[in-house]
Amino acid sequence: EDQVTQSPEALRLQEGESSSLNCSYTVSGLRGLFWYRQDPGKGPEFLFTLYSAGEEKEKERLKATLTKKESFLHITAPKPEDSATYLCAVQPPDSNYQLIWGAGTKLIIKP
Amino acid sequence: NAGVTQTPKFRVLKTGQSMTLLCAQDMNHEYMYWYRQDPGMGLRLIHYSVGEGTTAKGEVPDGYNVSRLKKQNFLLGLESAAPSQTSVYFCASSWGTSREAFFGQGTRLTVV
């Protein structure tokens, strides 16, 4: 069964302390990997789409990378406003509409 | 620019009651989706639509029905609510299947 696993479940960092979130998947030949940010009480907000191993995307303090079995979301010098739950989703090769979502990593940045 | 709007935001139902959740988008997207989000689990697709007048089952469709009579609206119905349907429901829309999806604010539903 195809699975998407995010780790850690929760991560507490000091402001300015860089780190990485992991999204590992068992899907072969994925059509795309998506990162979303979700603030408490709100819907997910799109961050990045990655399509092939070796691809990287950046946005402000965030950089997403992709290998054949996992993706990393690197957070450089985070600020308290980066606190959120980060969700990863994978589109399998045989699915036009359905994504497989991870449970998310809750990131807390302390000032 | 409203994006995706869901109503209501909160609702408490008694077991066996029915209700309809409304989703409206103003981005002229063809694709619309209904998800549920439960603690410790990833989002799960309930139903989706690839255009006006079309609907299809997702991963967890049992106990739910949907309709898309107008392109901008996607309705999710619970015919006879059960406690297992207590969840946060999100509607989303997109230009295509591999494109970014825009989500609504969610509806927190409690079935007692």
Tab-separated table of N, CA, C and O in Angstrom, chain A residues 34 36 38 41-44 46 51 91 96-98 101-103, chain B residues 31 35 37 42-43 48 50 59 90 97-98 100-101 103-105:
chain	number	residue	atom	x	y	z
A	34	PHE	N	3.768	17.497	-3.264
A	34	PHE	CA	3.289	18.820	-2.896
A	34	PHE	C	3.586	19.105	-1.424
A	34	PHE	O	3.457	18.221	-0.584
A	36	TYR	N	2.359	21.811	1.613
A	36	TYR	CA	1.392	22.814	2.022
A	36	TYR	C	1.699	23.237	3.453
A	36	TYR	O	2.242	22.472	4.248
A	38	GLN	N	-0.293	24.725	6.928
A	38	GLN	CA	-1.617	24.873	7.512
A	38	GLN	C	-1.508	25.562	8.869
A	38	GLN	O	-0.869	25.049	9.786
A	41	GLY	N	-6.848	26.289	12.587
A	41	GLY	CA	-8.184	26.758	12.255
A	41	GLY	C	-8.354	27.193	10.819
A	41	GLY	O	-9.389	27.785	10.476
A	42	LYS	N	-7.370	26.916	9.977
A	42	LYS	CA	-7.454	27.327	8.572
A	42	LYS	C	-7.191	26.151	7.644
A	42	LYS	O	-6.731	25.093	8.056
A	43	GLY	N	-7.489	26.360	6.370
A	43	GLY	CA	-7.209	25.342	5.390
A	43	GLY	C	-5.754	25.370	4.953
A	43	GLY	O	-5.060	26.370	5.136
A	44	PRO	N	-5.278	24.270	4.369
A	44	PRO	CA	-3.899	24.241	3.877
A	44	PRO	C	-3.663	25.291	2.795
A	44	PRO	O	-4.559	25.605	2.011
A	46	PHE	N	-0.938	26.293	-0.300
A	46	PHE	CA	0.080	25.706	-1.166
A	46	PHE	C	1.433	26.395	-1.017
A	46	PHE	O	1.520	27.628	-0.935
A	51	TYR	N	8.518	17.659	-9.087
A	51	TYR	CA	8.112	16.631	-10.032
A	51	TYR	C	9.148	15.531	-10.247
A	51	TYR	O	8.791	14.412	-10.632
A	91	GLN	N	1.171	12.519	-5.467
A	91	GLN	CA	0.237	12.052	-6.485
A	91	GLN	C	0.810	10.795	-7.134
A	91	GLN	O	1.837	10.866	-7.821
A	96	ASN	N	-5.339	10.249	-11.323
A	96	ASN	CA	-5.482	11.582	-11.898
A	96	ASN	C	-5.918	12.611	-10.870
A	96	ASN	O	-5.696	13.802	-11.043
A	97	TYR	N	-6.590	12.148	-9.813
A	97	TYR	CA	-7.233	13.109	-8.914
A	97	TYR	C	-6.894	12.922	-7.445
A	97	TYR	O	-7.032	13.837	-6.657
A	98	GLN	N	-6.471	11.742	-7.069
A	98	GLN	CA	-6.312	11.479	-5.645
A	98	GLN	C	-4.868	11.631	-5.212
A	98	GLN	O	-3.960	11.106	-5.863
A	101	TRP	N	-1.845	11.870	1.417
A	101	TRP	CA	-1.356	12.922	2.310
A	101	TRP	C	-0.656	12.336	3.522
A	101	TRP	O	-1.087	11.319	4.081
A	102	GLY	N	0.399	13.006	3.955
A	102	GLY	CA	0.998	12.699	5.238
A	102	GLY	C	0.207	13.374	6.351
A	102	GLY	O	-0.630	14.243	6.099
A	103	ALA	N	0.507	12.972	7.588
A	103	ALA	CA	-0.211	13.513	8.745
A	103	ALA	C	0.307	14.885	9.169
A	103	ALA	O	-0.322	15.552	9.984
B	31	TYR	N	-11.903	21.838	-11.251
B	31	TYR	CA	-11.833	20.742	-10.302
B	31	TYR	C	-12.172	21.218	-8.894
B	31	TYR	O	-11.666	22.237	-8.433
B	35	TYR	N	-12.584	17.043	1.306
B	35	TYR	CA	-11.703	16.238	2.146
B	35	TYR	C	-12.228	16.252	3.573
B	35	TYR	O	-12.912	17.177	3.993
B	37	GLN	N	-10.441	15.857	7.553
B	37	GLN	CA	-9.165	15.846	8.269
B	37	GLN	C	-9.418	15.415	9.698
B	37	GLN	O	-10.176	16.066	10.421
B	42	GLY	N	-3.643	11.893	7.630
B	42	GLY	CA	-3.590	12.805	6.496
B	42	GLY	C	-4.982	13.124	5.991
B	42	GLY	O	-5.953	12.435	6.308
B	43	LEU	N	-5.084	14.167	5.186
B	43	LEU	CA	-6.351	14.485	4.535
B	43	LEU	C	-6.820	13.294	3.701
B	43	LEU	O	-6.016	12.630	3.038
B	48	TYR	N	-15.022	14.098	-5.402
B	48	TYR	CA	-14.460	15.175	-6.185
B	48	TYR	C	-15.287	15.378	-7.452
B	48	TYR	O	-16.169	14.573	-7.791
B	50	VAL	N	-14.839	16.976	-11.602
B	50	VAL	CA	-13.935	17.482	-12.639
B	50	VAL	C	-14.622	18.495	-13.545
B	50	VAL	O	-14.047	18.924	-14.548
B	59	GLU	N	-11.649	8.424	-1.711
B	59	GLU	CA	-11.161	7.355	-0.849
B	59	GLU	C	-12.178	6.908	0.187
B	59	GLU	O	-12.282	5.724	0.506
B	90	PHE	N	-12.870	19.979	4.611
B	90	PHE	CA	-12.300	21.022	3.766
B	90	PHE	C	-12.734	20.833	2.321
B	90	PHE	O	-12.708	19.722	1.792
B	97	THR	N	-5.205	18.540	-11.995
B	97	THR	CA	-4.896	17.563	-10.952
B	97	THR	C	-3.489	17.690	-10.409
B	97	THR	O	-3.235	17.324	-9.279
B	98	SER	N	-2.577	18.171	-11.173
B	98	SER	CA	-1.206	18.317	-10.695
B	98	SER	C	-0.876	19.767	-10.393
B	98	SER	O	0.287	20.143	-10.340
B	100	GLU	N	-1.617	23.397	-8.000
B	100	GLU	CA	-1.905	23.760	-6.625
B	100	GLU	C	-3.406	23.833	-6.386
B	100	GLU	O	-4.170	24.269	-7.248
B	101	ALA	N	-3.798	23.395	-5.207
B	101	ALA	CA	-5.195	23.465	-4.804
B	101	ALA	C	-5.381	24.598	-3.806
B	101	ALA	O	-4.493	24.889	-3.000
B	103	PHE	N	-7.726	25.909	-0.738
B	103	PHE	CA	-8.612	25.330	0.258
B	103	PHE	C	-9.473	26.396	0.922
B	103	PHE	O	-9.053	27.546	1.088
B	104	GLY	N	-10.662	25.969	1.348
B	104	GLY	CA	-11.490	26.807	2.187
B	104	GLY	C	-11.022	26.762	3.628
B	104	GLY	O	-10.048	26.071	3.960
B	105	GLN	N	-11.745	27.487	4.486
B	105	GLN	CA	-11.349	27.603	5.895
B	105	GLN	C	-11.743	26.385	6.710
B	105	GLN	O	-11.297	26.223	7.845
